[in-house]
CSV table of C-alpha atoms in Angstrom, one decimal:
chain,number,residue,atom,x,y,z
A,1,UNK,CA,0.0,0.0,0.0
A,2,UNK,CA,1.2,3.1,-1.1
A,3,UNK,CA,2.6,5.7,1.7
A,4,UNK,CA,0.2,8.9,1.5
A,5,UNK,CA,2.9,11.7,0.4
A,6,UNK,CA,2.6,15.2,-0.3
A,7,UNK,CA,3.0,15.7,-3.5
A,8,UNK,CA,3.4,19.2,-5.4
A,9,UNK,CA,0.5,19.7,-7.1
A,10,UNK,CA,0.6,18.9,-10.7
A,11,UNK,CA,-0.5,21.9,-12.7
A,12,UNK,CA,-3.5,22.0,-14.7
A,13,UNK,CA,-3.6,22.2,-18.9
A,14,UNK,CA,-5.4,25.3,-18.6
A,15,UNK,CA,-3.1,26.8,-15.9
A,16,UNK,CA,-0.8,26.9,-18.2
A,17,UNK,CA,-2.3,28.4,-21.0
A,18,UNK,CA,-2.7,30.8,-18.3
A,19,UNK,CA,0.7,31.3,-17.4
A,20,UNK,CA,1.8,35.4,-17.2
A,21,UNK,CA,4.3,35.0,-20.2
A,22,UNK,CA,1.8,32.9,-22.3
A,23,UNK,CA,-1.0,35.6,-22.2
A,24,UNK,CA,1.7,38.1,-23.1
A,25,UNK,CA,2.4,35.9,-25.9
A,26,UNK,CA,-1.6,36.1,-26.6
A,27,UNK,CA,-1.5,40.2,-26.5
A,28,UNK,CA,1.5,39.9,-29.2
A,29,UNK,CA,-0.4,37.7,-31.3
A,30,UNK,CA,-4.2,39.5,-31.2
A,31,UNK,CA,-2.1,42.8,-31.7
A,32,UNK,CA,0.0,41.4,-34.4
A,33,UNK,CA,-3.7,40.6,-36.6
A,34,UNK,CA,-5.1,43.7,-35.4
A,35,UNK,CA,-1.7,45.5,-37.2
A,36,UNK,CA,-2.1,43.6,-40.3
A,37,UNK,CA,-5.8,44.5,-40.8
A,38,UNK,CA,-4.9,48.2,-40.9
A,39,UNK,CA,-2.0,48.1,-42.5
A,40,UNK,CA,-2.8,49.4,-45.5
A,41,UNK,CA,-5.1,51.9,-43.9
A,42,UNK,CA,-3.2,53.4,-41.2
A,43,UNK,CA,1.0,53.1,-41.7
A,44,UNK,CA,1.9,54.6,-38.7
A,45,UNK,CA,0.1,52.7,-36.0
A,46,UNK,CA,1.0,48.9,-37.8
A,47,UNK,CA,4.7,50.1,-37.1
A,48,UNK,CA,4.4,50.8,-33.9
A,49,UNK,CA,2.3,47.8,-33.0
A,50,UNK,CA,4.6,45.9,-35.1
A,51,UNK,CA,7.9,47.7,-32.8
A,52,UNK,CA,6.4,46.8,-29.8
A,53,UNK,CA,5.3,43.2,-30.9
A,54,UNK,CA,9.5,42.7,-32.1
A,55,UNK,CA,10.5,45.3,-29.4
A,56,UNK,CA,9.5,41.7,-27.0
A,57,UNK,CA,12.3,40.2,-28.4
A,58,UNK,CA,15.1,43.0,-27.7
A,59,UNK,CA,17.3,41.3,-24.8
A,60,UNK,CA,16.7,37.8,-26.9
A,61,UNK,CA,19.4,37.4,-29.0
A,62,UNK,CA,17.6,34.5,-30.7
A,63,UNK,CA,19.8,31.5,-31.5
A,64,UNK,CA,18.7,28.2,-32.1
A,65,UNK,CA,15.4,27.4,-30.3
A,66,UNK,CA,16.8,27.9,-26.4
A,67,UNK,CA,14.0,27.4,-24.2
A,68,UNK,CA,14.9,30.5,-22.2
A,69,UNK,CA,14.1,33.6,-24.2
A,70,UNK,CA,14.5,36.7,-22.7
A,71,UNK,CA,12.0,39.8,-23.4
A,72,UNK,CA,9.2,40.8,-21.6
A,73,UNK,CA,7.3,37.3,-21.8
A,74,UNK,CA,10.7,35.7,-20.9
A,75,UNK,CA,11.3,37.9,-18.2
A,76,UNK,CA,7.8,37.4,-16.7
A,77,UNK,CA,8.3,33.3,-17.2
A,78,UNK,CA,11.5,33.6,-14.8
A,79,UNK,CA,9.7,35.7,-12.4
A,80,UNK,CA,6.7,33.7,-12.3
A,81,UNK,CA,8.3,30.8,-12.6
A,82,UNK,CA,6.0,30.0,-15.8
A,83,UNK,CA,8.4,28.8,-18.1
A,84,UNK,CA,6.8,26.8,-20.2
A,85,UNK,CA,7.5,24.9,-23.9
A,86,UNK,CA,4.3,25.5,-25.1
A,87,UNK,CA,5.3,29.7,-24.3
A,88,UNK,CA,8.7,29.4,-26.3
A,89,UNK,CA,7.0,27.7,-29.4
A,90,UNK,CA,4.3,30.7,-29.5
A,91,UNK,CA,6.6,33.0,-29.4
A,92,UNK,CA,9.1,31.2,-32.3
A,93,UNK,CA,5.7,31.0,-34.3
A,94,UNK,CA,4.6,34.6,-33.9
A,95,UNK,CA,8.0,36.0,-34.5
A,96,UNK,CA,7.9,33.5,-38.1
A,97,UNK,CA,4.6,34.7,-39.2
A,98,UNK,CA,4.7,38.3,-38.5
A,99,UNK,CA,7.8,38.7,-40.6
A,100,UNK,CA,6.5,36.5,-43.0
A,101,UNK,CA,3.3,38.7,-43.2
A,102,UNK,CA,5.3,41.7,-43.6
A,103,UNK,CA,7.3,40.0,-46.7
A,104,UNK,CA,3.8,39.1,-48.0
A,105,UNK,CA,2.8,42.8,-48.2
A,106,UNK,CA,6.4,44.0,-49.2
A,107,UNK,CA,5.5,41.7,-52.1
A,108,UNK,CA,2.2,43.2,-52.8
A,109,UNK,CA,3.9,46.2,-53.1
A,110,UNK,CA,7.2,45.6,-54.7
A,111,UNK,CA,8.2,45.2,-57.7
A,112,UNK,CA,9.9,42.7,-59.0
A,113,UNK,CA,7.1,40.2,-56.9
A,114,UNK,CA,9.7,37.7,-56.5
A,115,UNK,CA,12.4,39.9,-54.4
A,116,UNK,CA,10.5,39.4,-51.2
A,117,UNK,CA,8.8,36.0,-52.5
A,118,UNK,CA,12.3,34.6,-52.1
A,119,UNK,CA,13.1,36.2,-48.8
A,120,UNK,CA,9.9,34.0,-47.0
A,121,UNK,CA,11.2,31.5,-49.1
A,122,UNK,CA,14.8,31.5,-47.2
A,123,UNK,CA,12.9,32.8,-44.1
A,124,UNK,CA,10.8,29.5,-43.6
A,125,UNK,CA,13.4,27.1,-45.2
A,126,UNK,CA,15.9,27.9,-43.3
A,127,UNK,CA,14.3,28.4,-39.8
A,128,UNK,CA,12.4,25.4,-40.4
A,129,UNK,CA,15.9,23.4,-40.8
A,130,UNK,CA,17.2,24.7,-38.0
A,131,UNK,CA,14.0,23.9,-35.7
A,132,UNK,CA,14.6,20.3,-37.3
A,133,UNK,CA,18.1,19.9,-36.9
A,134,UNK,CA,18.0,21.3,-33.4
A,135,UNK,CA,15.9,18.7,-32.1
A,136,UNK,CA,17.9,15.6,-33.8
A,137,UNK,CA,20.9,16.7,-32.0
A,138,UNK,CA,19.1,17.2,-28.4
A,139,UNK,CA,21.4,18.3,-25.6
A,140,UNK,CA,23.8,16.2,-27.5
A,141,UNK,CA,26.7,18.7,-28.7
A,142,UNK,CA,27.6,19.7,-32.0
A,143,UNK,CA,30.9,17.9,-32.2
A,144,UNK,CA,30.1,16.4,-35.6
A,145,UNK,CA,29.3,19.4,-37.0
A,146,UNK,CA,33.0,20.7,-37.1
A,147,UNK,CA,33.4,24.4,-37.3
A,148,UNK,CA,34.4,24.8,-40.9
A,149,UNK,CA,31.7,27.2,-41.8
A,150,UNK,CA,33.5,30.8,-42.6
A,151,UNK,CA,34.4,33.5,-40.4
A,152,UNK,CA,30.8,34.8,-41.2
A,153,UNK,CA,29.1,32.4,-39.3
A,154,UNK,CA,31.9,32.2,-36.4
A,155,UNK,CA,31.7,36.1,-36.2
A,156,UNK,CA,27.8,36.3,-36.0
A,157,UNK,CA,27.8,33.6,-33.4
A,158,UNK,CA,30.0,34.4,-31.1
A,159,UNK,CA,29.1,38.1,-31.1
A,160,UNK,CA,25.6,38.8,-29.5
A,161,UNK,CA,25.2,41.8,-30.2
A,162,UNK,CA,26.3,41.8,-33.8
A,163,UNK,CA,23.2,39.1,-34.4
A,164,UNK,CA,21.3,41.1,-32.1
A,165,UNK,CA,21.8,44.1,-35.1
A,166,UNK,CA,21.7,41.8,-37.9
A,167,UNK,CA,18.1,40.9,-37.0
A,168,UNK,CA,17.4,44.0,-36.0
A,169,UNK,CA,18.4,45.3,-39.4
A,170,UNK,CA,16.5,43.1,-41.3
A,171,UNK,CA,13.2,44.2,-39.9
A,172,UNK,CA,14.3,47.6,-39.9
A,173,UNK,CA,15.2,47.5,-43.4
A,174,UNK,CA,11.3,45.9,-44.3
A,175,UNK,CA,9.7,48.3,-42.1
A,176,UNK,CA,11.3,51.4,-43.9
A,177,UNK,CA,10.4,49.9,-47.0
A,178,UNK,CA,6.8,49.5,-46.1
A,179,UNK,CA,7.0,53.3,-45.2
A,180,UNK,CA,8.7,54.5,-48.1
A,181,UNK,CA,5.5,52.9,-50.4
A,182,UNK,CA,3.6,55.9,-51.9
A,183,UNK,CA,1.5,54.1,-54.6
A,184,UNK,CA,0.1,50.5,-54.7
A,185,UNK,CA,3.1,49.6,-56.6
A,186,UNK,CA,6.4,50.7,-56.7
A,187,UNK,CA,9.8,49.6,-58.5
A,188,UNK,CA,12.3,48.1,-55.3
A,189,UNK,CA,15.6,49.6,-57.8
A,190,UNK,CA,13.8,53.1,-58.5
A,191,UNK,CA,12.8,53.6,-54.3
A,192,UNK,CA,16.2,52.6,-53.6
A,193,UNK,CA,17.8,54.9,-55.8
A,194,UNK,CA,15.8,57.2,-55.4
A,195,UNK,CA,17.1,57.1,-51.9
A,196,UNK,CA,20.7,57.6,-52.6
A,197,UNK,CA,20.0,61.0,-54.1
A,198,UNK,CA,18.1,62.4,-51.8
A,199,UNK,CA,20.2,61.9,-48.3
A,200,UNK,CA,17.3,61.6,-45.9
A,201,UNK,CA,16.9,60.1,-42.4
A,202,UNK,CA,15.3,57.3,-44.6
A,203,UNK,CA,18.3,56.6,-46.7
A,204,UNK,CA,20.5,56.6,-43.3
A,205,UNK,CA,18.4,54.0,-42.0
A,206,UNK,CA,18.4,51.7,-44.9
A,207,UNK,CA,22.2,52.0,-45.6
A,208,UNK,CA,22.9,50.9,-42.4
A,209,UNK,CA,20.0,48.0,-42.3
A,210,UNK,CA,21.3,46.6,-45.6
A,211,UNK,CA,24.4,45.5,-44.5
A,212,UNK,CA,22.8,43.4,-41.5
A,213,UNK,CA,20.0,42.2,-43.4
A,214,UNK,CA,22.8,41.0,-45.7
A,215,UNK,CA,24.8,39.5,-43.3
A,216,UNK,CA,21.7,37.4,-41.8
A,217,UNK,CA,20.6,36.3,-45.6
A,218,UNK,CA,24.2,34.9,-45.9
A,219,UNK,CA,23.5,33.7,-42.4
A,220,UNK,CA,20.3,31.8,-43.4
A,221,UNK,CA,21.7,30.0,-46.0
A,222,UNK,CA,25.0,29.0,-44.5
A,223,UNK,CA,22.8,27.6,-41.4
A,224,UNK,CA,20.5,25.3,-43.9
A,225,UNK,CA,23.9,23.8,-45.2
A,226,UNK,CA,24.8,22.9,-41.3
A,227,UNK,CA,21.3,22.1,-40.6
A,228,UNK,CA,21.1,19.4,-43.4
A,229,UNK,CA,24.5,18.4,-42.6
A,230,UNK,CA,23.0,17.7,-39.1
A,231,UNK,CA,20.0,15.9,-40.8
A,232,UNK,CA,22.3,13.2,-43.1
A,233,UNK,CA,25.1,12.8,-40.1
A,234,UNK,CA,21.9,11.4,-37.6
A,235,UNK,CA,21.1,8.8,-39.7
A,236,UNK,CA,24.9,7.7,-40.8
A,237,UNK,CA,25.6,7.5,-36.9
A,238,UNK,CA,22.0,5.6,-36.3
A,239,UNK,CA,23.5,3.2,-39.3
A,240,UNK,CA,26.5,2.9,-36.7
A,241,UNK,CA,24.8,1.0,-34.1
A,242,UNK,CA,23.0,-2.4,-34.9
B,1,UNK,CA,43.6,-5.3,-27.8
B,2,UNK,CA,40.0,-5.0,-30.5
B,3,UNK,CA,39.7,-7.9,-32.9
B,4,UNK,CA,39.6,-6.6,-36.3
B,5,UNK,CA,35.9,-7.2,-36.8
B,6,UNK,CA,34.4,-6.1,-40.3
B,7,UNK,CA,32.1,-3.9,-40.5
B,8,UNK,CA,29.8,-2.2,-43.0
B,9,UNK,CA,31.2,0.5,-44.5
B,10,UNK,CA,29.4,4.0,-43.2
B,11,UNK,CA,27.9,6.0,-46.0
B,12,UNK,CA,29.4,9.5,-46.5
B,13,UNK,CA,27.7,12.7,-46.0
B,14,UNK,CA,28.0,12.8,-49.9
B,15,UNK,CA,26.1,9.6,-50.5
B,16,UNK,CA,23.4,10.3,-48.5
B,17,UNK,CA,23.0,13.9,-50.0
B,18,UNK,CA,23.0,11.5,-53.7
B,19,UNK,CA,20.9,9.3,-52.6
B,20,UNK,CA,17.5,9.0,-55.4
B,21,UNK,CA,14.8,10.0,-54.1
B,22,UNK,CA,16.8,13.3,-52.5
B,23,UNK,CA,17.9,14.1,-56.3
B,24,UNK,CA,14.5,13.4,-56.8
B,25,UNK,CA,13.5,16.5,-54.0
B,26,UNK,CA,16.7,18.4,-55.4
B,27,UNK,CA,15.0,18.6,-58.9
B,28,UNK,CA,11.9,19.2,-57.5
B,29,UNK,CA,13.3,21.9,-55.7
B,30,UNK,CA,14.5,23.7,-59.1
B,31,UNK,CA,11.0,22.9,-60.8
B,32,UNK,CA,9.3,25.3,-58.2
B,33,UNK,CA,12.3,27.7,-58.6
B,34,UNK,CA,11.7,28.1,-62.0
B,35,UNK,CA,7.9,27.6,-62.0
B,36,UNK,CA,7.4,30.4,-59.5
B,37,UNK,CA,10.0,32.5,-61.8
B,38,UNK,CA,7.6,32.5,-65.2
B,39,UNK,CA,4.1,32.5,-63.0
B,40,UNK,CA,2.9,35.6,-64.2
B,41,UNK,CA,4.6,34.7,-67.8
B,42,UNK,CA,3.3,31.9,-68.5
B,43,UNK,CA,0.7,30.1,-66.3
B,44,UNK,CA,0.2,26.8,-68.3
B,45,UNK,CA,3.6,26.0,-67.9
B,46,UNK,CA,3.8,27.1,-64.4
B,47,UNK,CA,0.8,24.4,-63.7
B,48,UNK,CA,2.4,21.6,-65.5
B,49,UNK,CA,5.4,22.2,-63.4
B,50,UNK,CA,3.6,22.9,-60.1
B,51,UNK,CA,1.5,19.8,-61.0
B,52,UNK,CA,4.5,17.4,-61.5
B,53,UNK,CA,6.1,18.8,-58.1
B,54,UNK,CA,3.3,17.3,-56.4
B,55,UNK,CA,3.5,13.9,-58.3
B,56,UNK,CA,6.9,13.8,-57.7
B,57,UNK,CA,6.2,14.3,-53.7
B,58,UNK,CA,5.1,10.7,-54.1
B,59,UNK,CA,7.8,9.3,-56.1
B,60,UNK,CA,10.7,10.2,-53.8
B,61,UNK,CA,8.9,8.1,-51.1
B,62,UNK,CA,8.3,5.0,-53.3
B,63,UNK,CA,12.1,5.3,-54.3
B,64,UNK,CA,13.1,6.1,-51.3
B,65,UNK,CA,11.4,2.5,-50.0
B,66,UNK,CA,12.3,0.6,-53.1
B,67,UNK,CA,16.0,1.6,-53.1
B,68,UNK,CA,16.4,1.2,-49.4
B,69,UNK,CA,17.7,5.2,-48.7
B,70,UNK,CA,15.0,6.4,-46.7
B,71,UNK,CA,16.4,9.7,-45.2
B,72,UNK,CA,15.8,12.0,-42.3
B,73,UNK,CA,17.0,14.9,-44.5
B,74,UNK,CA,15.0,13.6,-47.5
B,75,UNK,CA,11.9,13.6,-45.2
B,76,UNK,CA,12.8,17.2,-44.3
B,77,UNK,CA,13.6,18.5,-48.0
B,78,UNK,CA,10.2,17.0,-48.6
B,79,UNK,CA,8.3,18.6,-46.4
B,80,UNK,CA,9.7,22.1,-46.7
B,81,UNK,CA,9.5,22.2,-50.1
B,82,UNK,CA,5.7,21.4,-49.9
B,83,UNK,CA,5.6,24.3,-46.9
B,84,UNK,CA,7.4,26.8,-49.4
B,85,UNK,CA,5.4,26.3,-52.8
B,86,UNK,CA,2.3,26.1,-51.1
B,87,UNK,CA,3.2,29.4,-49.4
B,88,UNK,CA,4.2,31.2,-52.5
B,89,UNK,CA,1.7,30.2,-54.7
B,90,UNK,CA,-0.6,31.5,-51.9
B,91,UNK,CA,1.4,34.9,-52.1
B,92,UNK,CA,0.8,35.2,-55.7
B,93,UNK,CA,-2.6,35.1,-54.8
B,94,UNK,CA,-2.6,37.4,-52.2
B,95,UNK,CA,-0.7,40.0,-54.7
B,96,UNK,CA,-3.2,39.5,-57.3
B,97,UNK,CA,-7.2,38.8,-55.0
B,98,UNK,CA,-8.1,41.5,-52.7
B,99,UNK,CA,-9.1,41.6,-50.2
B,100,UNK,CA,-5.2,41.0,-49.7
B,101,UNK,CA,-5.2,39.5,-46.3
B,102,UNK,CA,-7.1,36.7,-47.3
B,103,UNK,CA,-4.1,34.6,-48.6
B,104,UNK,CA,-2.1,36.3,-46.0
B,105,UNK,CA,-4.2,34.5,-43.5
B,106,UNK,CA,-4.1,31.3,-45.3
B,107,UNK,CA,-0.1,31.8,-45.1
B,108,UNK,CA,-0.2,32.0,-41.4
B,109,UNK,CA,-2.2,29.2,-40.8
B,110,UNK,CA,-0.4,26.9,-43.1
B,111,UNK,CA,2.8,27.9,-41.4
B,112,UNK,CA,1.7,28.0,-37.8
B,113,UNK,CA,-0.5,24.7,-38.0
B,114,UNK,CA,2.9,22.9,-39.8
B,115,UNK,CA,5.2,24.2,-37.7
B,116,UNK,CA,3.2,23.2,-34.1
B,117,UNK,CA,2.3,20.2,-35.5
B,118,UNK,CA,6.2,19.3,-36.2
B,119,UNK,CA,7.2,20.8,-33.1
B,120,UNK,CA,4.6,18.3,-31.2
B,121,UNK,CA,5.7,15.4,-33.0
B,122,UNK,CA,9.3,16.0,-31.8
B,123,UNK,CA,7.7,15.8,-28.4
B,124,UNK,CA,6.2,13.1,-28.2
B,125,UNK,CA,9.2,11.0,-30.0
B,126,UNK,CA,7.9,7.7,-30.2
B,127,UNK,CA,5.8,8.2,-26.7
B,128,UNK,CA,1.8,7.0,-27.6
B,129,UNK,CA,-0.5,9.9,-27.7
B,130,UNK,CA,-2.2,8.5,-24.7
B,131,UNK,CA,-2.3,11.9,-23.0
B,132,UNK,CA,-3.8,13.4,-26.0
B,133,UNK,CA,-7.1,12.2,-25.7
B,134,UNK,CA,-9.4,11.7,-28.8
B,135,UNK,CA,-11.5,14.2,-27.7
B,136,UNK,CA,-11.7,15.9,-30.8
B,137,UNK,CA,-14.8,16.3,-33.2
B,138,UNK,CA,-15.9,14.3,-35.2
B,139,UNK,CA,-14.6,15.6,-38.1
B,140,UNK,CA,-10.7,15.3,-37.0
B,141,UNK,CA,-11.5,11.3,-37.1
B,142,UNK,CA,-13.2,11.2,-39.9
B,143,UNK,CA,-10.2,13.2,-41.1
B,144,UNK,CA,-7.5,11.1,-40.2
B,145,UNK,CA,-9.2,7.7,-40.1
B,146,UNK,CA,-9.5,7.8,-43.9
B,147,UNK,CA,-6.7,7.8,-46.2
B,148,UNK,CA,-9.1,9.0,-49.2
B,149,UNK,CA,-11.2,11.1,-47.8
B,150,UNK,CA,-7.4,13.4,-46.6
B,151,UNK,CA,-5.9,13.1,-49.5
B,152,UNK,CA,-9.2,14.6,-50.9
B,153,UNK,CA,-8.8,17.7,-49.0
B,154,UNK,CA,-5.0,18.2,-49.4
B,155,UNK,CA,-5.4,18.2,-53.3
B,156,UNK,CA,-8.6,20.3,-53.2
B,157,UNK,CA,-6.5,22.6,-51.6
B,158,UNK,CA,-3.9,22.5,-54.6
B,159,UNK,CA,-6.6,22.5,-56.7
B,160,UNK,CA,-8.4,25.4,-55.2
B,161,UNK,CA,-5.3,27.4,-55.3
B,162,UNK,CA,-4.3,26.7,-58.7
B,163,UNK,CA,-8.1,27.2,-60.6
B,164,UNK,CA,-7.9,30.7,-58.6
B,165,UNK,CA,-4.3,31.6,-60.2
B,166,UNK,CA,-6.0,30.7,-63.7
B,167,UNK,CA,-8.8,32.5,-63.3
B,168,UNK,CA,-7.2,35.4,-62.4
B,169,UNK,CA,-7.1,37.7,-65.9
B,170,UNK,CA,-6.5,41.1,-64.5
B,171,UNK,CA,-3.5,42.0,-62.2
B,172,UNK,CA,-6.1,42.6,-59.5
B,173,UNK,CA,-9.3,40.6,-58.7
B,174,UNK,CA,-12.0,41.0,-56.3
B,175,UNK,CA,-12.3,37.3,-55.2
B,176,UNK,CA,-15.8,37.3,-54.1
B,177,UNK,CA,-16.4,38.5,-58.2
B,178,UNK,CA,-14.6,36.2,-59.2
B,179,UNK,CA,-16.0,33.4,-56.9
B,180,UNK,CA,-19.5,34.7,-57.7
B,181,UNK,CA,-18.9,35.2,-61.9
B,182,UNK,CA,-18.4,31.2,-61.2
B,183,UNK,CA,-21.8,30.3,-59.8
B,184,UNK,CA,-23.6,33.1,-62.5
B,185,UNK,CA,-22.1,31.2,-65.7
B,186,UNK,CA,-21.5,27.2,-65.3
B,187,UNK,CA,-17.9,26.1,-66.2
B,188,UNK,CA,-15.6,23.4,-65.8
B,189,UNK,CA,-13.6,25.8,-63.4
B,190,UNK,CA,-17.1,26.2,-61.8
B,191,UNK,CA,-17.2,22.7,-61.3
B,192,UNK,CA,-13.5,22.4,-60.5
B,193,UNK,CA,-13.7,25.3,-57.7
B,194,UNK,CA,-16.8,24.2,-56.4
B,195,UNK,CA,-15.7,20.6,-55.8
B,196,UNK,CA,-12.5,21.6,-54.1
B,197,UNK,CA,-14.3,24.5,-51.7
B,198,UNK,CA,-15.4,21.7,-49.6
B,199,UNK,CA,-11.8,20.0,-49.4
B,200,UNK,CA,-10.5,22.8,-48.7
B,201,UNK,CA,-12.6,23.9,-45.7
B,202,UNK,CA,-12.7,21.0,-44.2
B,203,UNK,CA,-8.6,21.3,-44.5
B,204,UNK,CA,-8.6,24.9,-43.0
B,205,UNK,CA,-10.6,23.8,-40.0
B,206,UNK,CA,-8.6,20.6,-39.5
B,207,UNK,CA,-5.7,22.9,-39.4
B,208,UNK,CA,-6.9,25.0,-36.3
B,209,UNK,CA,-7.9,21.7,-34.5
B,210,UNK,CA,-4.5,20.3,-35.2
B,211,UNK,CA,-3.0,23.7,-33.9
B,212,UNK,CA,-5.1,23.3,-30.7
B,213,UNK,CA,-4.4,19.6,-30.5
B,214,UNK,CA,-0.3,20.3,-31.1
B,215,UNK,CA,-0.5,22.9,-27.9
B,216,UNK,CA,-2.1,20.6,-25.7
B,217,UNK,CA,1.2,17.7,-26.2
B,218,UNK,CA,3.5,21.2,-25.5
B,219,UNK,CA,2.2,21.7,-22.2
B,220,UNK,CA,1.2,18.5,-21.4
B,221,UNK,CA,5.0,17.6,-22.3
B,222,UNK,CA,6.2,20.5,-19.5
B,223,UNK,CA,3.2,19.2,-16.3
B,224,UNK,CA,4.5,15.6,-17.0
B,225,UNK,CA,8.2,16.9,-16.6
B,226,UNK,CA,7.2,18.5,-13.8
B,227,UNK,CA,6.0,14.7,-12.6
B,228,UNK,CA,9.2,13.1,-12.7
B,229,UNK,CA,11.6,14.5,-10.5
């Protein structure tokens, strides 16, 4: 017969879709639809909900798929001690589809349609390799994966700060971009020219985004190489074992 | 010391990258490339090619079986090149049907539903879905019990998507027009479209009842943690 022990209480499904940091994650999502409806009607107020929606990541200097983000919803998980799987994945998922969303309109708007068709292209590839390689290698390290990839990747990984302003950049550069549409369609070559002869705080901004966004483009692709590399070395080393 | 035992050799990153079926995904890959590159110039061949994607997303797995090279990244390469041409041909849409954020929605719940659904899978490993308990409708059963009856609804999807993108004449529709124009004279795309609606809702709502579903083994994944010490 069992011994009557105290046990912690084991929390209930719905508590934790209750947790602090996972209603948080609920305001971020409502407010990122509620941007998206008026985005064509009312520029100003989708980039500041859209700021304050990314402005939850400043402090996480995303890499991989850590459990631990920081931002205000990570923040509140530590404090509350409400850290919670289900929380991390909303908030990977709404960071994905709100960038992807803004890519969507940039390519509603842009011309050629295929510049920012491609971007969501690399955008989903990429991070969706990443999420997949991640989880075959566990808490497993990376010691297969030798470091050969180029300076690129060691210098954007090993400096938080310079990732934190590479992805910062990107969304930066789309954002401006968004603001700088006048008509319903414009030519991408003709507004960015048009912004090199006209010094404005515009053109400031986007020079100095292009050269992150760059950098994380480069980024994206060298990580899908690593991340399929990940892929084909978990099954040779399954192959291993009899 | 080891007695020199022989073993099978170990394929090579390269082998496994040349395996078929992922030269198979490789030129599938390139097919969507180029498909999505000549969409507004010339949508016949942009069907045929989208169209022969999709059949090829069966052949890699029957060659993948037959010549014994099943891979984890051929699984992968799969399934995000299905992800990605779905969601581009959905963004052609969006640029060319307004309202706009129709298709944009259609994007995000494609991706979000996918992605929890992966993410969930991971979770569970190999673990039964005991804790998830069948407690969904009707409709999610009916869904996944029958083999023809999903594979209806994926390729009404396709089909939806694709008779839309033909129909489309000017560079910007009004899709209820459109959709309406369809009911007012009968045509085979009338026929097509209205065939496929069904498919396609039911696939939508399956979706958000997979996303739901997909949260629950999250947190249920973090209160059993919390079980054993």
């Amino acid at each position: 017969m069992a011994i009557n022990k105290s046990r912690p209480k084991k929390p209930s499904k719905l508590s934790v879709y209750l947790y602090i940091p996972n209603i948080i994650g609920y305001v971020r999502v409502l407010m990122n639809v509620y941007a998206f409806a008026i985005c064509f009607s009312n520029k100003q107020l989708f980039c500041i909900l859209y700021f304050i929606s990314f402005g939850n990541k400043i402090g996480c200097f995303y890499f991989g798929f850590s459990f631990v983000c920081d931002g205000i919803d990570g923040w509140a998980a530590r404090k509350f001690n409400q850290v919670s799987t289900f929380g991390a994945v909303l908030d990977m998922i709404t960071d994905r589809i709100s960038t992807a969303c803004l890519l969507v309109i940039l390519s509603q708007v842009y011309r050629p349609g295929l510049t920012f068709v491609s971007l969501l292209a690399l955008d989903i590839g990429s991070h969706w390799l990443q999420m997949y390689s991640t989880f075959l290698l566990g808490k497993a390290s990376h010691k297969d994966v030798k470091d050969s990839t180029s300076w690129l990747f060691r210098a954007y990984y090993g400096n938080r700060m310079f990732m934190a302003y590479c992805c910062v950049a990107c969304e930066v550069l789309y954002i401006s971009l968004y603001l700088l549409a006048e008509k319903p369609t414009e030519h991408l070559m003709d507004v960015l020219m048009s912004l090199t002869k006209e010094i404005s705080p515009f053109s400031i901004l986007v020079g100095l985004s292009l050269f992150g966004w760059a950098i994380k483009q480069v980024v994206n692709v060298i990580q899908m190489k690593t991340a399929a590399d990940i892929c084909v070395l978990h099954d040779i080393n399954k192959k291993e074992r009899p």
